Tab-separated table of C-alpha atoms and ligand atoms in Angstrom:
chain	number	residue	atom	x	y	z
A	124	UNK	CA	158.519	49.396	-3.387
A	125	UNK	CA	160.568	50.219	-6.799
A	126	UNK	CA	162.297	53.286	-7.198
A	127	UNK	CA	161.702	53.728	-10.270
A	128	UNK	CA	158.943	55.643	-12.155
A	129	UNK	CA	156.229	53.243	-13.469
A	130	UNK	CA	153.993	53.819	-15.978
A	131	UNK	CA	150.749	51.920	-17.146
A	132	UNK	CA	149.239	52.495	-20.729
A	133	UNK	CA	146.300	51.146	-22.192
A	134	UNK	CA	146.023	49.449	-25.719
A	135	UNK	CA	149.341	49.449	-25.930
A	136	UNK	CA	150.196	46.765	-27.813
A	137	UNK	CA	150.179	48.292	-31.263
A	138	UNK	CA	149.632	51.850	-32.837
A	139	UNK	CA	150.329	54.800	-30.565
A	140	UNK	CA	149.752	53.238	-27.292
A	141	UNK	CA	152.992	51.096	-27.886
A	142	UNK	CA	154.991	53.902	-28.746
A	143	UNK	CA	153.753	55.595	-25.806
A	144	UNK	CA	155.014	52.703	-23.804
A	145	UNK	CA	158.428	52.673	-26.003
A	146	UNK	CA	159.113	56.424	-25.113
A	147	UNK	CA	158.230	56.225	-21.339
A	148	UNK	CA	160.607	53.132	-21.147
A	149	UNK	CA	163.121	54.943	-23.490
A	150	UNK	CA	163.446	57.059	-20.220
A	151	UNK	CA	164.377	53.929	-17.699
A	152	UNK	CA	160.822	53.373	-16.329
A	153	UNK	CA	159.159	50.197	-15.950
A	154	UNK	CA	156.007	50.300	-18.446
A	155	UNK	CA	153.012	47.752	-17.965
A	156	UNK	CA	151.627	46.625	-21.325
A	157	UNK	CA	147.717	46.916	-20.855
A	158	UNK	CA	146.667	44.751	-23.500
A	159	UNK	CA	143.429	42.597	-23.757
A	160	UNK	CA	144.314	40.363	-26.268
A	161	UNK	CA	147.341	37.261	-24.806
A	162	UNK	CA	148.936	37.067	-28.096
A	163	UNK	CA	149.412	40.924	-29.336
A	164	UNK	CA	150.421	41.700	-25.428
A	165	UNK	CA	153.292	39.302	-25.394
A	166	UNK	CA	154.319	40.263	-28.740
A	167	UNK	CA	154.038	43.759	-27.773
A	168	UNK	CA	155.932	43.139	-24.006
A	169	UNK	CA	158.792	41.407	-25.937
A	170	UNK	CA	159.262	43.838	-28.899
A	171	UNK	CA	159.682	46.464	-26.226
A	172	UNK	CA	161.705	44.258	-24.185
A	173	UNK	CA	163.791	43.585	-26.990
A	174	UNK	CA	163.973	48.040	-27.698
A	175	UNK	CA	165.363	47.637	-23.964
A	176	UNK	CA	162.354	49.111	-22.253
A	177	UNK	CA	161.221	47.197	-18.512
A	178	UNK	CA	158.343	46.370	-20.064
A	179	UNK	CA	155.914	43.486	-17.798
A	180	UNK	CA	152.204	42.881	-19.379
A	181	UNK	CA	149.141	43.445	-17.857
A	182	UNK	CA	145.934	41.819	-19.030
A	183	UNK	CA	143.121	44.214	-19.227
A	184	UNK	CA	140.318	44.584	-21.190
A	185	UNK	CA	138.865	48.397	-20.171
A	186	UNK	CA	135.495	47.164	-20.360
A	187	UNK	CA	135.387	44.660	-17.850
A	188	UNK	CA	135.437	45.523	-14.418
A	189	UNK	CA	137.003	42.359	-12.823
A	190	UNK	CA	139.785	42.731	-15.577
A	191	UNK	CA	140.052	46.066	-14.297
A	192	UNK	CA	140.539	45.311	-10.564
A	193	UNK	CA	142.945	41.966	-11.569
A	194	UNK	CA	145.260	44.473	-13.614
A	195	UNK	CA	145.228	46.760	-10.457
A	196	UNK	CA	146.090	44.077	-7.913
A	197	UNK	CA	148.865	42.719	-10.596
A	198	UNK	CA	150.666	45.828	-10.587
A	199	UNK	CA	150.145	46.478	-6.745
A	200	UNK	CA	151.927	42.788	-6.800
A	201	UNK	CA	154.496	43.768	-9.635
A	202	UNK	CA	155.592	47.553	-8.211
A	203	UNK	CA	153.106	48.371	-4.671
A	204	UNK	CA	152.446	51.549	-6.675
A	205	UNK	CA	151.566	53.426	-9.897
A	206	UNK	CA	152.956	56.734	-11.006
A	207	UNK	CA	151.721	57.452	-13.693
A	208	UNK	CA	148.452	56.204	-16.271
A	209	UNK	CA	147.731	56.477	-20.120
A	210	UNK	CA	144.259	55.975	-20.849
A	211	UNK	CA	145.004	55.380	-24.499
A	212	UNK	CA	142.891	51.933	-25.286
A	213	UNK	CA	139.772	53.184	-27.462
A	214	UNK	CA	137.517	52.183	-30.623
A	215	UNK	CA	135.955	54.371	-33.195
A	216	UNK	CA	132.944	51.677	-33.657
A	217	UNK	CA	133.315	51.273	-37.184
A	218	UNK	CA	132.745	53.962	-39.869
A	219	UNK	CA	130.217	55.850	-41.385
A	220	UNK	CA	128.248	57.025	-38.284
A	221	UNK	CA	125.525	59.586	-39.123
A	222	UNK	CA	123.339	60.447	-36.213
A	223	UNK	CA	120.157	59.710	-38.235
A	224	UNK	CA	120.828	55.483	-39.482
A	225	UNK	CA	123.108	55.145	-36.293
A	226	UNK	CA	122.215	51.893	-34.229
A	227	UNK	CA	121.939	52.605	-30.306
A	228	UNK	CA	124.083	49.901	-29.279
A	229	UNK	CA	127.244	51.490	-31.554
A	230	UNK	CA	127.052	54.559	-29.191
A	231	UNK	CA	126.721	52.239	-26.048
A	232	UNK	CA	129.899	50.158	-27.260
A	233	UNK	CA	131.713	53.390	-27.748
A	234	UNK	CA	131.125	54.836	-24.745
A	235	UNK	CA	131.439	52.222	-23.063
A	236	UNK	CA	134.989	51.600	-23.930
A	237	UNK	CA	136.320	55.602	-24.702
A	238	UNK	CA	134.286	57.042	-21.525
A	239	UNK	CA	133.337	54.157	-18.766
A	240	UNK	CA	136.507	52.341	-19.778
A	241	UNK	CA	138.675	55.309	-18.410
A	242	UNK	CA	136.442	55.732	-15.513
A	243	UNK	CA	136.870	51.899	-14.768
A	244	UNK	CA	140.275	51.646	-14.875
A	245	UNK	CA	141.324	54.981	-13.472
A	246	UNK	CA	139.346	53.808	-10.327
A	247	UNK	CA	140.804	51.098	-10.039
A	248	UNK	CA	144.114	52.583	-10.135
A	249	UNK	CA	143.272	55.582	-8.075
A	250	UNK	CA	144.656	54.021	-5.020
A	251	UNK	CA	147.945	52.946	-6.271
A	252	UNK	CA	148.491	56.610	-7.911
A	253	UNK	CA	147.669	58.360	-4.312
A	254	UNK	CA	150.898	56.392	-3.520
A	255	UNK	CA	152.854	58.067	-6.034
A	256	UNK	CA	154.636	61.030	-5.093
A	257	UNK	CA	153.655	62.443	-8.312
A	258	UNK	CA	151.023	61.249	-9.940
A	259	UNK	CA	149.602	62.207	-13.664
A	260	UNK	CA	146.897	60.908	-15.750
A	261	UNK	CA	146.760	61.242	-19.565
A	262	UNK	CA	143.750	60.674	-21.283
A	263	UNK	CA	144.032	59.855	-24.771
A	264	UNK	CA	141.104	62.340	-26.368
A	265	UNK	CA	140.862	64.160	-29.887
A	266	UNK	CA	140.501	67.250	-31.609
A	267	UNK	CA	137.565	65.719	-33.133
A	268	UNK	CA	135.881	65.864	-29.431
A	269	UNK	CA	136.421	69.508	-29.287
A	270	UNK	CA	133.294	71.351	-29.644
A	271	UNK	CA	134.684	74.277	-30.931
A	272	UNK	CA	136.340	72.745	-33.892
A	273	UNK	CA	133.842	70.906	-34.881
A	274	UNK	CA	131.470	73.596	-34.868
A	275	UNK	CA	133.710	75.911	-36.976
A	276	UNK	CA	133.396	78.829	-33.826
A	277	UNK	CA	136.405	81.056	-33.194
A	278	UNK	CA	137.588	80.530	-36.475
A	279	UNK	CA	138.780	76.995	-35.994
A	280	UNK	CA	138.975	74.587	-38.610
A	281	UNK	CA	136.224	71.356	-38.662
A	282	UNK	CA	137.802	68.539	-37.694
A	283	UNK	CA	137.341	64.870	-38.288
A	284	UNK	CA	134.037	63.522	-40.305
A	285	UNK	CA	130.282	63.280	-39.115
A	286	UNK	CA	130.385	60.454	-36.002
A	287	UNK	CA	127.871	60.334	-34.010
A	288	UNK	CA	129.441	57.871	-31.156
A	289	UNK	CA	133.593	58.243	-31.373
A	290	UNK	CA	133.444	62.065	-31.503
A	291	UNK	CA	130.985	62.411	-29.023
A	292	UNK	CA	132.291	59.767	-26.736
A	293	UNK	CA	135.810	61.909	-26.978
A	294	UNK	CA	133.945	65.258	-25.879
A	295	UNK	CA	132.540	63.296	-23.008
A	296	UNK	CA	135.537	61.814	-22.228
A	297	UNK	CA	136.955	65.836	-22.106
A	298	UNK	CA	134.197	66.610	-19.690
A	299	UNK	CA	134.934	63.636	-17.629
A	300	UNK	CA	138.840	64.583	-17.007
A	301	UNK	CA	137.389	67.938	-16.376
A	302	UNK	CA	135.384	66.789	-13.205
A	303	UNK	CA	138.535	64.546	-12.164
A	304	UNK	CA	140.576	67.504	-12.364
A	305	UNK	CA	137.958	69.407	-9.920
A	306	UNK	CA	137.959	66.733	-7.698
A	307	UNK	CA	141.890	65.663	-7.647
A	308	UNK	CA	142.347	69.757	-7.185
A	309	UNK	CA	144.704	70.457	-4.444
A	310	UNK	CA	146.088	66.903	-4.340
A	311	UNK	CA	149.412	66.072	-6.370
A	312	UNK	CA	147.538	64.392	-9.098
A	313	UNK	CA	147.305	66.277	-12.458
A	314	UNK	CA	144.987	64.884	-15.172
A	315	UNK	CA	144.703	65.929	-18.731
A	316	UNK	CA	143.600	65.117	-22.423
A	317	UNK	CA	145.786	64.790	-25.211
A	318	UNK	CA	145.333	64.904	-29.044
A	319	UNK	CA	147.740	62.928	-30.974
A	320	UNK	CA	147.007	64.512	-34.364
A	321	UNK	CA	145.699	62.116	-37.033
A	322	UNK	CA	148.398	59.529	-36.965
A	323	UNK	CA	148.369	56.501	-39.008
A	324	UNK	CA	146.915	53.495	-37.338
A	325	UNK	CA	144.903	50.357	-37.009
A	326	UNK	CA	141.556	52.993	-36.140
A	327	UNK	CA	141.531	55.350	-39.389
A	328	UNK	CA	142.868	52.175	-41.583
A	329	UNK	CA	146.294	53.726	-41.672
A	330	UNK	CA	144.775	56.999	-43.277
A	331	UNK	CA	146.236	59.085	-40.836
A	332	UNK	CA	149.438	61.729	-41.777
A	333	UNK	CA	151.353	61.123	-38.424
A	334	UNK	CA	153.598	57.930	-37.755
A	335	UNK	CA	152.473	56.361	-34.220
A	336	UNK	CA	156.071	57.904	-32.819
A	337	UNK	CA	154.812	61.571	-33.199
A	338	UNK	CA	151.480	61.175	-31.788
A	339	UNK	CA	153.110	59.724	-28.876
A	340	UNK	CA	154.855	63.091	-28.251
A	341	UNK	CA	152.133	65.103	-26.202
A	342	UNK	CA	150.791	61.776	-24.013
A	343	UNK	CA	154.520	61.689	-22.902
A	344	UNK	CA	154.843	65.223	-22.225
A	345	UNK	CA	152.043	65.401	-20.200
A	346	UNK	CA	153.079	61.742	-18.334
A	347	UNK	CA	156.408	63.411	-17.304
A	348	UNK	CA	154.335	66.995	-16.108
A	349	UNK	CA	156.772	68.977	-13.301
A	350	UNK	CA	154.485	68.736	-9.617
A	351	UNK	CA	153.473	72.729	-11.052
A	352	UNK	CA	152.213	71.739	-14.245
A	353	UNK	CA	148.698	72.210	-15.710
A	354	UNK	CA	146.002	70.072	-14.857
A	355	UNK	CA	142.617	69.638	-16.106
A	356	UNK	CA	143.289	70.846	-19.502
A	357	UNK	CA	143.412	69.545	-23.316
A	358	UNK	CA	146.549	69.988	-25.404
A	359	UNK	CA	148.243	68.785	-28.714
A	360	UNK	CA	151.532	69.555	-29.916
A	361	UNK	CA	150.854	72.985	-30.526
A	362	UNK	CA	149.415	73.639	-27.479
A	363	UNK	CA	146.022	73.694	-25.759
A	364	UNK	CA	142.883	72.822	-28.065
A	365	UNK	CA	140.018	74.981	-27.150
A	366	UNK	CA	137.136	72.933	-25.932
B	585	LIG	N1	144.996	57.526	-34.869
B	585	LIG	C1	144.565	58.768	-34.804
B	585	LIG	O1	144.612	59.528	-35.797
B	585	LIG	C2	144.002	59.297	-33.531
B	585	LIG	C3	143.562	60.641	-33.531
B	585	LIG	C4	143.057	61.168	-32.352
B	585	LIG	C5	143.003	60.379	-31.218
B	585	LIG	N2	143.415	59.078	-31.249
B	585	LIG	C6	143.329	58.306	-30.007
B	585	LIG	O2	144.586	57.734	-29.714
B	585	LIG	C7	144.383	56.518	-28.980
B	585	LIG	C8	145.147	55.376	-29.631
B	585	LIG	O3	144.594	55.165	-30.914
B	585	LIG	P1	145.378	54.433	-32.106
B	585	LIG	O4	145.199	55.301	-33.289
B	585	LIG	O5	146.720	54.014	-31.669
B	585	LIG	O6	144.415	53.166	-32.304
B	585	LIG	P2	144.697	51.602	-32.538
B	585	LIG	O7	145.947	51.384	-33.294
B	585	LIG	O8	143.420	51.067	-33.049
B	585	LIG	O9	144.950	51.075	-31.044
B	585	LIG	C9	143.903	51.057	-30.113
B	585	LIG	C10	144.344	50.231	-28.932
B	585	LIG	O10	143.248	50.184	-27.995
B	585	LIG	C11	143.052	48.821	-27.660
B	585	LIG	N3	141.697	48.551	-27.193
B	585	LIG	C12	140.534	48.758	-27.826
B	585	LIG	N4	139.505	48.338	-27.059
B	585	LIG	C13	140.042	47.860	-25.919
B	585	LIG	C14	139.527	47.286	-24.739
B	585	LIG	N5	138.197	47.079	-24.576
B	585	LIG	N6	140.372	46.929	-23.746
B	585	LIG	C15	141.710	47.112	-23.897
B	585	LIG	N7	142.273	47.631	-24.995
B	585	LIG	C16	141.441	47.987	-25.992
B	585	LIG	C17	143.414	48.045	-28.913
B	585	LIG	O11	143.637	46.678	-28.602
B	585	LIG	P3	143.354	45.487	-29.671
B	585	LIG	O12	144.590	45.354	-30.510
B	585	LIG	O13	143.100	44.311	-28.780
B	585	LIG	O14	142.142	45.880	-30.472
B	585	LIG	C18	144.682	48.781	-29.303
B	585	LIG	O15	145.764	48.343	-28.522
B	585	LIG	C19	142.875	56.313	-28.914
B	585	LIG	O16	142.386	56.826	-27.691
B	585	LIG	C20	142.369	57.144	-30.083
B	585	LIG	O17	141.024	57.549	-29.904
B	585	LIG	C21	143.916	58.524	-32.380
C-alpha cells in the first residue's frame, strides 16, 4: 500500500476540478483524474503530469453505477486505498430555468448527476476511505444552494439567478453531506461542502470573476483538514456560508 496521500477528484479534467487536482499534487500526492470523457482525461492526466503532479486517470462517469464501482476497483488496484475524495464533477442543465416552463427531466438530469452522482461514487469509495488513516470528503456545493442567501434572510445578499434544478440540486446536495456527517460522526472521516465563488468556467460560459486556481483554494483546504477539524459543515473562503 503507497505511502503517500492519494487523492481522487471528480470532473477534473478542466475548470476547477483540474486545478483542484494540480494543487493536491503540487503537495506530492498521487491525484486520480476522474474524468468521463477518454480524450479530455488523458489530456488532463498529461498536462498535470507534465506540471509534475502523480497524476493516473480514472474513467468515471458519476452517473453510472458500474463506472462507479470500475473506478473504485481501479484505484483499489492502483493504491489499495483512498485518502481523500473531491466530489467536484457537476452540470447546471443548461440556462434559463424558471420553476414554472421547467421540463421534469432537466431536474432529474441535475440531480441525478450533482446529488445521486456524489452518493454513487462516495459509496463506492467508502470502503477504500475507511482504510485511510484520515479520511476527508469535499463536496463541491454553492452559495447559490444556500437557503439563506437566496432568500435574502439575515441580511445576506441573493445569490446566483432563478434555477429551479442546479440551485436546488446544490441545497440537496448540502443536506445530503449533512446526513453523511451524522452518520460518519465519531469515525475519522470528516465531510464538508465547499463554495468556490463564481469562478470562470466551462458552466457559467466563462462569466464567472474567479480564475479556476482560486476557487480551488477552499476544496483543498478542506482535503488537507487536521484529524480535529470541522466536519459536516459548508464554507468558502471567507468562512462558513450559513445554510
Ligand atoms: N464555476 C463557478 O462559478 C461555480 C460556482 C459554484 C460552484 N461551482 C461548482 O464547482 C464544481 C466545478 O465546476 P466548474 O465551474 O469547474 O465546471 P466545469 O468547468 O463545467 O467542469 C465540470 C466538470 O464536471 C464534469 N462532469 C459533468 N458531468 C459529469 C459526469 N456525469 N461524470 C463525470 N464528470 C462529469 C465535466 O466533465 P466533461 O468535460 O466531460 O463535461 C467537468 O470535468 C461544480 O460542482 C460546480 O457546481 C462552480
Amino acid at each position: 500500500m503507497s505511502e503517500r496521500t492519494i487523492a481522487l477528484v471528480t470532473g477534473a479534467n478542466k475548470g476547477i476540478g483540474y486545478e483542484i487536482a494540480a494543487g493536491l499534487g503540487a503537495l506530492g500526492w498521487r491525484v486520480g483524474v476522474g474524468a468521463r470523457d477518454d480524450q479530455r482525461r488523458k489530456a488532463a492526466v498529461e498536462r498535470l503530469r507534465a506540471a509534475g503532479v502523480d497524476a493516473f486517470g480514472v474513467p468515471l462517469d458519476v452517473t453510472d453505477d458500474a463506472s462507479a464501482t470500475a473506478a473504485a476497483q481501479l484505484i483499489e488496484d492502483q493504491a489499495g486505498r483512498l485518502d481523500v475524495l473531491v466530489n467536484n464533477a457537476a452540470i447546471t442543465g443548461g440556462m434559463p430555468q424558471e420553476p414554472t416552463r421547467i421540463d421534469p427531466a432537466t431536474i432529474r438530469t441535475v440531480v441525478e448527476t450533482n446529488v445521486i452522482g456524489v452518493i454513487r461514487v462516495t459509496n463506492a469509495m467508502m470502503p477504500l476511505l475507511r482504510r485511510s488513516p484520515s479520511p476527508r470528503i469535499v463536496n463541491m456545493s454553492s452559495s447559490v444552494g444556500s437557503l439563506t442567501r437566496q432568500s435574502g434572510t439575515a441580511g445576506e445578499l441573493t445569490t446566483g439567478p432563478v434555477a429551479a434544478a442546479y440551485a436546488p440540486s446544490k441545497t440537496f446536495l448540502n443536506a445530503v453531506t449533512l446526513q453523511y456527517a451524522r452518520e460518519l460522526s465519531g469515525t475519522n472521516i470528516l465531510i464538508n461542502a465547499a463554495c468556490p465563488g463564481y469562478v470562470a468556467t466551462d458552466l457559467n460560459g466563462f462569466r464567472g470573476v474567479r480564475t479556476p486556481e482560486q476557487g480551488a483554494a477552499i476544496a483543498i483546504k478542506l482535503a488537507t483538514l487536521p484529524d480535529d477539524g470541522p466536519t459536516g459543515q459548508f464554507f468558502e473562503d471567507g468562512g462558513v456560508v450559513p445554510w
